[in-house]
Short mmCIF file of C-alpha atoms and ligand atoms in Angstrom, two decimals:
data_model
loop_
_atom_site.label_atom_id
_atom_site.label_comp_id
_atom_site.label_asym_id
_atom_site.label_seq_id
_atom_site.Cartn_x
_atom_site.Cartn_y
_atom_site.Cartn_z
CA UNK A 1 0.00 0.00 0.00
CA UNK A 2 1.02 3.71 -0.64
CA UNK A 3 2.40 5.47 2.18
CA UNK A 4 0.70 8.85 3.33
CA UNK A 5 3.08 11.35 1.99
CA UNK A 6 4.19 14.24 4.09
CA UNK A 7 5.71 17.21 2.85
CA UNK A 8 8.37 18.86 5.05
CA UNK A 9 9.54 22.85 5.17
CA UNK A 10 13.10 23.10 6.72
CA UNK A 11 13.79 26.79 7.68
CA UNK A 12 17.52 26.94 8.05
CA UNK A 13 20.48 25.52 6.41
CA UNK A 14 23.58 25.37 8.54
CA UNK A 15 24.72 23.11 10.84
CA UNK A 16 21.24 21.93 12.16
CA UNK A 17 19.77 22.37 8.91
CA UNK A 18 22.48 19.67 7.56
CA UNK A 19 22.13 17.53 10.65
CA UNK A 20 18.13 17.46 9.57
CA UNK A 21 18.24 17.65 6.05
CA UNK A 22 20.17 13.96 6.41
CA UNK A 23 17.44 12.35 9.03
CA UNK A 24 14.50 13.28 6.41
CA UNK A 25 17.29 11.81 4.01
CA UNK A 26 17.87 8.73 5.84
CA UNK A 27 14.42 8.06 8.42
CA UNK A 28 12.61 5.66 5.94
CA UNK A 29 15.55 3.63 4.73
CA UNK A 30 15.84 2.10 8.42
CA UNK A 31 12.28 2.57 10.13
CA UNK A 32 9.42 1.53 9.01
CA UNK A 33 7.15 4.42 9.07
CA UNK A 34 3.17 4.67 8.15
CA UNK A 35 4.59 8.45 6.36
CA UNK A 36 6.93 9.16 4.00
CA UNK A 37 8.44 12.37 4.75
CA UNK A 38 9.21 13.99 1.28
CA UNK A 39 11.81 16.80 1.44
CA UNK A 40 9.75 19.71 -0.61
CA UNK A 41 11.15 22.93 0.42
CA UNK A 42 14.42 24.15 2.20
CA UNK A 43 14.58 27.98 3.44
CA UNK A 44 17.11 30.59 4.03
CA UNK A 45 17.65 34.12 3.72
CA UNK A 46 20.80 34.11 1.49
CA UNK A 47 19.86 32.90 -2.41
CA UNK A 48 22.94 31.46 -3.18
CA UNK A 49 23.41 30.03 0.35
CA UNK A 50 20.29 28.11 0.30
CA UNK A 51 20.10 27.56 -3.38
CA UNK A 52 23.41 25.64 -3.16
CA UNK A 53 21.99 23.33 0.07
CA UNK A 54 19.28 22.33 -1.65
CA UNK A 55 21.00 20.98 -4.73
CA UNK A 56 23.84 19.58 -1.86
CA UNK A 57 21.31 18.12 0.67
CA UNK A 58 18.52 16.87 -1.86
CA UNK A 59 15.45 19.07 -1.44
CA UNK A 60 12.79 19.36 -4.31
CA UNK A 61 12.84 23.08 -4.05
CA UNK A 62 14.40 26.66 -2.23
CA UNK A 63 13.00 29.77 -1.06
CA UNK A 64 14.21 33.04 0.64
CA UNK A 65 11.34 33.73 2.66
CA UNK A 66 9.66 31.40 5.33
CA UNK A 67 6.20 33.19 4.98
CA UNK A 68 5.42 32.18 1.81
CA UNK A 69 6.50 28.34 2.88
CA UNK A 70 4.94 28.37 6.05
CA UNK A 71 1.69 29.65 4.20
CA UNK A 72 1.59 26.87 1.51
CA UNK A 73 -1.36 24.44 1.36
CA UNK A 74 0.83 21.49 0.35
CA UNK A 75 3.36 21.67 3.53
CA UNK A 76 2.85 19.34 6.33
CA UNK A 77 5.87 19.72 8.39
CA UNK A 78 7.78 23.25 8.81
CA UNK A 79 11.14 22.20 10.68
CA UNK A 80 12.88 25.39 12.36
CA UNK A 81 16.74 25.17 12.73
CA UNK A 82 17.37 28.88 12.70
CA UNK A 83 19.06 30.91 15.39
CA UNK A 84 16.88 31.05 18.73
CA UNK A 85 15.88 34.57 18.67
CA UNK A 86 13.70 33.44 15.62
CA UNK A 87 12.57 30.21 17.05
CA UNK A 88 9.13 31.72 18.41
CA UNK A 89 8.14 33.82 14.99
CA UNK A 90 8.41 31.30 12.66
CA UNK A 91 7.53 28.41 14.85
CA UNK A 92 4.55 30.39 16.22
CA UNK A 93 3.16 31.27 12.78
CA UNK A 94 3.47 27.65 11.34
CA UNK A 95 1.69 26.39 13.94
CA UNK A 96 -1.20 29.14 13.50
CA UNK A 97 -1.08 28.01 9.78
CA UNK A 98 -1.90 24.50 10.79
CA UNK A 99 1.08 22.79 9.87
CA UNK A 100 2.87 20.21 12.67
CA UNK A 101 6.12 21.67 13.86
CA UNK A 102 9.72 20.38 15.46
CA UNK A 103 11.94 22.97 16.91
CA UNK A 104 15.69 23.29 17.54
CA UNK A 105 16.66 23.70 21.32
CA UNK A 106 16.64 26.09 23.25
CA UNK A 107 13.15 26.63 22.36
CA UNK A 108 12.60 30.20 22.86
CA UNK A 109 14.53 33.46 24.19
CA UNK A 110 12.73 32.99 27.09
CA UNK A 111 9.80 31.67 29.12
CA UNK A 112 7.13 34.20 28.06
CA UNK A 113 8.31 33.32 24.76
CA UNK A 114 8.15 29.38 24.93
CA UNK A 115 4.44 29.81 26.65
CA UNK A 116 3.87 31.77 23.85
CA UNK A 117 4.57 28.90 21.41
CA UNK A 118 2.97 26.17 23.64
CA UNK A 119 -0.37 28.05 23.81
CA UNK A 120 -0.69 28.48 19.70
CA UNK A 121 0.44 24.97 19.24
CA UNK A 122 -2.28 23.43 21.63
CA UNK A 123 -4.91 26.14 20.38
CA UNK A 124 -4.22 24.98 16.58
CA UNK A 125 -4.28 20.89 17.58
CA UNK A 126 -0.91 20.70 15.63
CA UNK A 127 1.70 18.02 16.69
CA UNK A 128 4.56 19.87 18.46
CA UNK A 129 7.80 18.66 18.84
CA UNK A 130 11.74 19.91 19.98
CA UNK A 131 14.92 18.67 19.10
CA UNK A 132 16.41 17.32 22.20
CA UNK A 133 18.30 14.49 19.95
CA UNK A 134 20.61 12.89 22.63
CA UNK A 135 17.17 11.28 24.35
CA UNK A 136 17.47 9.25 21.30
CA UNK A 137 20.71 8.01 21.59
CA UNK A 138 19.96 4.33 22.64
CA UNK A 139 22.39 4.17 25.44
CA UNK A 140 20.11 7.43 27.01
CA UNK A 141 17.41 5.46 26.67
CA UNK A 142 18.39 2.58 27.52
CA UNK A 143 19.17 4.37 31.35
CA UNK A 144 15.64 5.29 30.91
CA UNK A 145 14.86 1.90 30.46
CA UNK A 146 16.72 1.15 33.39
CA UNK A 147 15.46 3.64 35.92
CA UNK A 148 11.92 2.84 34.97
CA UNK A 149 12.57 -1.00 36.15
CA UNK A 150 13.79 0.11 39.16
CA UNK A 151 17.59 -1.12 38.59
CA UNK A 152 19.22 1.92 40.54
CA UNK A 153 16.49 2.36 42.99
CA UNK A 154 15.45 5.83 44.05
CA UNK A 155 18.04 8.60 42.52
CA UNK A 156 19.93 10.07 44.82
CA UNK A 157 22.42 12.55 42.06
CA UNK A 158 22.47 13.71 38.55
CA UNK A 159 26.11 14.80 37.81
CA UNK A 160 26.33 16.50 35.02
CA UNK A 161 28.72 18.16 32.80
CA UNK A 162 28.72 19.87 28.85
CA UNK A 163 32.24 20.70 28.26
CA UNK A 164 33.58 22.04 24.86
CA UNK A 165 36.43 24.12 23.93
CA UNK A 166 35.46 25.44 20.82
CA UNK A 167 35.49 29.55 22.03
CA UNK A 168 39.13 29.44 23.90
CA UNK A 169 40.81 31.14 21.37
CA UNK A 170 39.99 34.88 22.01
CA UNK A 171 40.68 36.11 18.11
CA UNK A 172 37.60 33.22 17.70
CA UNK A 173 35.13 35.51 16.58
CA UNK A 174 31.46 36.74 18.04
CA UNK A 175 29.28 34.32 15.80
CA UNK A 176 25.58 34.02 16.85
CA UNK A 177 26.04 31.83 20.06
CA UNK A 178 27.95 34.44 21.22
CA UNK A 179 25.31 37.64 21.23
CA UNK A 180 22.47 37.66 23.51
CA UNK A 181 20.45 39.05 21.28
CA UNK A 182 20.26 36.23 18.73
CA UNK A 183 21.32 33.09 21.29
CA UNK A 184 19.71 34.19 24.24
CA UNK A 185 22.39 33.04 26.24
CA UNK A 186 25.53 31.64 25.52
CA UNK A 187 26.92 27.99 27.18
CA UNK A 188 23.78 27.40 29.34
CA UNK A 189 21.37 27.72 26.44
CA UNK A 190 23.59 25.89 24.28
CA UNK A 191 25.22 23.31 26.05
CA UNK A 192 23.22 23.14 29.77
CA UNK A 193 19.83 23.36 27.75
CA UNK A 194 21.06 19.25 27.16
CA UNK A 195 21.55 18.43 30.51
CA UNK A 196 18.98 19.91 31.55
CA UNK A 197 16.63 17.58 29.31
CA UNK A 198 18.22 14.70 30.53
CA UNK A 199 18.10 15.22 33.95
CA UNK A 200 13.90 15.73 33.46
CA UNK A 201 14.13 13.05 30.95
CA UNK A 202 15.91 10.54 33.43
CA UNK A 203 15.16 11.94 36.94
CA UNK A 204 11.99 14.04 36.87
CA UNK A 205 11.20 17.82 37.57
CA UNK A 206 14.00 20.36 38.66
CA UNK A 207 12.15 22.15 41.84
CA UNK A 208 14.93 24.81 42.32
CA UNK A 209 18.23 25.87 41.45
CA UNK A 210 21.31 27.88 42.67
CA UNK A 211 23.51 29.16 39.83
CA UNK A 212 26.54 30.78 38.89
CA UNK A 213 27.34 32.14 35.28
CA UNK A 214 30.56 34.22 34.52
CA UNK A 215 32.01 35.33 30.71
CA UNK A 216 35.65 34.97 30.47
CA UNK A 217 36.49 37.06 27.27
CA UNK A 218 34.35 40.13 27.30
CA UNK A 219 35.63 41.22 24.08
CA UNK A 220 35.99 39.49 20.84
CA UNK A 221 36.49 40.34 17.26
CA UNK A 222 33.26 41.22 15.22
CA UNK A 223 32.39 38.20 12.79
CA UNK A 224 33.18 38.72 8.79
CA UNK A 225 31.50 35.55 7.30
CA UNK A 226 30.14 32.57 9.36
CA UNK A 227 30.87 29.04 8.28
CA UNK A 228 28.16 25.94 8.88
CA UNK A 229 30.95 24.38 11.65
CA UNK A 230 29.96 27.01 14.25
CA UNK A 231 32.89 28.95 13.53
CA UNK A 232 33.76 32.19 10.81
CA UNK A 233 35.54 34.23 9.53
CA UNK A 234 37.28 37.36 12.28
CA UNK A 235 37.11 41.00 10.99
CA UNK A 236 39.77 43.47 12.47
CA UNK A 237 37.02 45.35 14.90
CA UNK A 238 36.00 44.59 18.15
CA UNK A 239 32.35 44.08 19.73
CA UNK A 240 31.24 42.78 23.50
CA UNK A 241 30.38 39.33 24.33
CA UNK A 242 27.28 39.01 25.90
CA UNK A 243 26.64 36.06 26.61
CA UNK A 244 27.94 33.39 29.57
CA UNK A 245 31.28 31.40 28.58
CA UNK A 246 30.47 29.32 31.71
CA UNK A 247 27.20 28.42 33.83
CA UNK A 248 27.23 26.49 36.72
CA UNK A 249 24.56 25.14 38.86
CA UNK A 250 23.01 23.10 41.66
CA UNK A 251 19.77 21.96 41.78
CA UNK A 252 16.95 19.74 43.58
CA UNK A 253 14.39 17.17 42.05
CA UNK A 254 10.76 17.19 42.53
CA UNK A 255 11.43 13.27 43.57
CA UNK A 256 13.94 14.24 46.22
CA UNK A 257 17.40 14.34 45.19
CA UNK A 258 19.82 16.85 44.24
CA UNK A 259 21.74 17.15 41.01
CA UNK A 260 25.08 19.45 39.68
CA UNK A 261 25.29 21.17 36.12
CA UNK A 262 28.15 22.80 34.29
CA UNK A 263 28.55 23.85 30.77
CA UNK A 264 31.20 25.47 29.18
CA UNK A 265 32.78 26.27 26.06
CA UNK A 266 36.42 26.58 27.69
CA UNK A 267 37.16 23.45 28.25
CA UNK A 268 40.67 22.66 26.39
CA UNK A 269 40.51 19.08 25.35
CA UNK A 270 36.80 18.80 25.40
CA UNK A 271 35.28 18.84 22.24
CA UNK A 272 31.91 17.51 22.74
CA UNK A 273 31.97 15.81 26.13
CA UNK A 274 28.48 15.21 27.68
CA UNK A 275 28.87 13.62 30.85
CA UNK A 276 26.54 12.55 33.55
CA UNK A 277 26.23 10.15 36.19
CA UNK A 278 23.29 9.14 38.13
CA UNK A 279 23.58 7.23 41.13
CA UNK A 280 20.75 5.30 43.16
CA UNK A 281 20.25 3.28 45.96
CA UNK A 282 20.35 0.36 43.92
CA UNK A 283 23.55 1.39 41.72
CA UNK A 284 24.62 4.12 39.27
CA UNK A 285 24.59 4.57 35.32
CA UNK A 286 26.88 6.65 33.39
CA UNK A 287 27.08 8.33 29.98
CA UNK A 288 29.33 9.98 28.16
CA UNK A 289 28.93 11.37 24.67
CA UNK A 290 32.36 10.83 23.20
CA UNK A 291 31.35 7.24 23.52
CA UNK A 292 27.92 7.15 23.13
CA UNK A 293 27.45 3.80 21.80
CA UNK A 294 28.27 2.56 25.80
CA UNK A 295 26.11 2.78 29.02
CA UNK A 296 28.20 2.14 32.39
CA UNK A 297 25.90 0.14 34.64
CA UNK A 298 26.87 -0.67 38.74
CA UNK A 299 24.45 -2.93 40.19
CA UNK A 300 24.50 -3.08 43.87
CA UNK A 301 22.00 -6.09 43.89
CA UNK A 302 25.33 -8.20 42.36
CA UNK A 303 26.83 -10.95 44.84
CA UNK A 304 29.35 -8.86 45.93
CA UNK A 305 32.76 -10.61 44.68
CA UNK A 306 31.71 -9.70 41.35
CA UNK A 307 30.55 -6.42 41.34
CA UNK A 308 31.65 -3.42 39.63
CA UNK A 309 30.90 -0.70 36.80
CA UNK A 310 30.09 -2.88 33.37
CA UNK A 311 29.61 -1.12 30.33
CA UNK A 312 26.87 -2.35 28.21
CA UNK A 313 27.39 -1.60 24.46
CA UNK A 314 23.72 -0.04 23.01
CA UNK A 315 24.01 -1.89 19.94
CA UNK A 316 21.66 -5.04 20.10
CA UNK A 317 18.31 -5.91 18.70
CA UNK A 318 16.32 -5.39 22.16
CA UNK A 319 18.51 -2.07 23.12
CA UNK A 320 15.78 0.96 21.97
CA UNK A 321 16.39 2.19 18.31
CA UNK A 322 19.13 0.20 17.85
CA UNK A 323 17.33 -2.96 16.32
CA UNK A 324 16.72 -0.53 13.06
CA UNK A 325 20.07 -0.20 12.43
CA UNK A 326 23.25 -2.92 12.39
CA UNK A 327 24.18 -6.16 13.71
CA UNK A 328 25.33 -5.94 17.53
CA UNK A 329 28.52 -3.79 18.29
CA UNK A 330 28.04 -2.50 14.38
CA UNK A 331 27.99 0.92 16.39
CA UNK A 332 25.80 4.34 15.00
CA UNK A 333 26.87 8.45 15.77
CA UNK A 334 25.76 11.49 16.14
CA UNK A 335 23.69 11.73 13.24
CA UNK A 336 21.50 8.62 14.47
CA UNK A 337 19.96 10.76 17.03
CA UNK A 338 18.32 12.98 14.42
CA UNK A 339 16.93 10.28 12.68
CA UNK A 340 15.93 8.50 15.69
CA UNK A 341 13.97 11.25 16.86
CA UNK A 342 12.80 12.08 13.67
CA UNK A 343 11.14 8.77 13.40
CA UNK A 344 9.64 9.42 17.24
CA UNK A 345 7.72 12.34 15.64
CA UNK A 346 7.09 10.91 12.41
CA UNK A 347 4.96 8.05 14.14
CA UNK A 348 3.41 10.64 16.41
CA UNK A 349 2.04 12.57 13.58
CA UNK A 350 0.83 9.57 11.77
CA UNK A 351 -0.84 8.49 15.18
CA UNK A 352 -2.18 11.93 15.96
CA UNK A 353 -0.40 11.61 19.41
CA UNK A 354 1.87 14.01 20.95
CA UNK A 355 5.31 13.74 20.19
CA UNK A 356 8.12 13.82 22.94
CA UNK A 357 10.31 16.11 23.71
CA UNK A 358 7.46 18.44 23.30
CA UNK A 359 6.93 22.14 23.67
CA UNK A 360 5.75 21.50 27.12
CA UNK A 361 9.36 19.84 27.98
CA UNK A 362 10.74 23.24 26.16
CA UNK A 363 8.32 25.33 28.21
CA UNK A 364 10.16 23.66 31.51
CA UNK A 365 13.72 23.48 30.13
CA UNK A 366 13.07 27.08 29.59
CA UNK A 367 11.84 27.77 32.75
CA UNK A 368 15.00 25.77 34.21
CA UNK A 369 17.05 27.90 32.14
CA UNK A 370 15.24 31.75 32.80
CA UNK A 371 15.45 30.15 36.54
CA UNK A 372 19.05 29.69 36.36
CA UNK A 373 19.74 33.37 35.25
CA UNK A 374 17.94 35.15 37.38
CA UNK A 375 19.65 33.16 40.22
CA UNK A 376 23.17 33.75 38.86
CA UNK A 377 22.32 37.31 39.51
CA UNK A 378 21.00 37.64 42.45
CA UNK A 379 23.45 34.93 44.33
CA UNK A 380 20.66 32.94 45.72
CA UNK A 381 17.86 29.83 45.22
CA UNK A 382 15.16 30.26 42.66
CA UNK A 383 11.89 28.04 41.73
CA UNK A 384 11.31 27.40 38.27
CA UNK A 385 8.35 29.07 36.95
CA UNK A 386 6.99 27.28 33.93
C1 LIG B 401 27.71 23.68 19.77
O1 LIG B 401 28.06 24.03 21.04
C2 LIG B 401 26.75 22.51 19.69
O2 LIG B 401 26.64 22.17 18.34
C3 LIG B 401 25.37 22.81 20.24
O3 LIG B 401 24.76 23.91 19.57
C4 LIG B 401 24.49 21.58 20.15
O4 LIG B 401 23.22 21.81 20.69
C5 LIG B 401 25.18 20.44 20.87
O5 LIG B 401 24.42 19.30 20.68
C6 LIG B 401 26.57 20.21 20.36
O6 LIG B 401 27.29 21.40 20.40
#
């Protein structure tokens, strides 16, 4: 039988735009989906820019202007991977149009912003969806997995850190993650916004948080041309940073238990090192993003002579997501977790269900987030308000 068709919008063609662009490539060639997402339209501002992805990442057709996509009868899908500070208008008015909708993280600039989103999304019935892509990565769900049977017990800590070191380099130029005004924040949007979604993902609600953010370099060269590897080209004048190189925080869960954040971008050595630990009364699991194919697993309930850390490789038939892919130990990347999740919301539209991560998980991320900053400044405790 033919497969329902559904035609996709991607607004945004750099690095998340690529990352995308190759899940709608890739989703149907290892899941078996009820839709067939068909890559119709790509959009950017810059002509030759996106006229060039298209041809490079395989969409049907290009356009400079995301109203007249968003607006078009035959779109299902509108998929926003621009910078933050545009998140909410074009996400906003796709949803108003009708049209389903998956956002890139951080959702919004803000919590006013996110409700904003949530409240036009529910009114218009549309399926919602944001890209928090590491959830996908089987080894994070397989700690899920774990934690839902009970095989740490009750959580005790979330240890988490985000380290990359991408920004030492002062001449390294102020590209959008860098200005407030288009990033909303720098490392803890970024970077903590991750951790942030596991810990909810893995532990539950954050009830309150104590924070600490501090920028390094306060000035930086002004940016000449931006490259799609989160770096550009340096001009010869100056401009201020505005954004946090570093954000810090402690925080308690709705469940009991307290957990410990960090994210920065100064971090020589670390290039994309996502760490966390979680430890229970019934043992601990560990991940770490470098290695993301492995889960480290202590089981307390072992006879003693043989305990100790194992590390289970997420690779198997009955580990989540994985069965769609390789053999065992035929291990997948970074790029999986696009699909993956892509194929979460793909079967949530065809269902009519919600999809998850949601806008109401972005809504409380951003709340985390907003919570975190306004504790940073005033050097004390702060509740969430989502
Ligand atoms: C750069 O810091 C970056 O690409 C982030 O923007 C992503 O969200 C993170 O997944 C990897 O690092």
């Amino acid at each position: 039988m033919a497969k329902r068709k559904l035609n996709v919008a991607l607004i945004g063609y750099s690095f998340m735009g690529k990352a995308h662009s190759n899940a709608y490539r890739q989703v149907a060639r290892y899941f078996d989906l009820d839709v067939e997402p068909v890559m119709k339209v790509i959009c950017g501002r810059t002509e030759s820019k996106v006229q060039a992805m298209r041809d490079k990442y395989g969409w049907e057709e290009y356009a400079t202007d995301y109203r007249d996509v968003i607006n078009r009868p035959d779109i299902d899908l509108v998929d926003v991977t621009v910078a933050n500070n545009q998140h909410a208008a074009i996400a906003t008015a796709a949803a108003e149009a009708g049209k389903h909708v998956l956002c890139e993280k951080p959702l919004a600039m803000n919590v006013a912003e996110a409700k904003g989103m949530l409240a036009a999304a529910e009114k218009a019935g549309i399926v919602h969806a944001i890209c928090h892509n590491y959830r996908k990565a089987p080894a994070i769900a397989l700690a899920k997995q774990l934690i839902d049977e009970g095989r740490i017990g009750h959580v005790y800590h979330f240890r988490g850190v985000y380290l990359q070191d991408w920004i030492l380099d002062p001449s390294f130029p102020i590209v959008w993650r860098l200005d407030k005004s288009v990033a909303g924040s720098g490392s803890h949007g970024d970077l903590a916004a991750h951790l942030i979604d596991a810990a909810r993902y893995l532990v539950g609600e954050i009830t309150g948080v104590c924070g600490m953010m501090d920028t390094f370099i306060k000035q930086r060269p002004l940016l000449a041309d931006f490259d799609d590897r989160l770096g550009g080209k340096a001009s010869d004048q100056m401009g201020e940073v505005t954004v946090d190189d570093s954000s810090i925080f402690m925080a308690r869960f709705a469940q009991g238990g307290v957990g410990t954040f960090e994210a920065s971008r100064f971090c020589a050595g670390r290039k994309n090192y996502q760490r966390f630990e979680i430890n229970g009364s019934n043992g601990s699991l560990a991940f770490d993003l470098e290695r993301m194919n492995e889960l480290e697993f202590f089981d307390r309930t072992d006879p003693a002579h043989a305990q100790g850390f194992r590390t289970i490789t997420a690779t198997d038939g009955c580990h989540p997501y994985a069965g769609n892919y390789w053999p065992a130990a035929h291990i997948i990347g970074y790029e999986h977790t696009f699909i993956n999740l892509l194929a979460d919301l793909l079967k949530a539209i065809a269902e009519g269900k919600a999809a998850t991560p949601n806008w109401v998980d972005g809504v409380k991320n951003q709340a985390v987030l907003e919570a975190v900053e306004k504790s940073s400044a005033a050097r004390g405790w702060v509740t969430p308000e989502a």
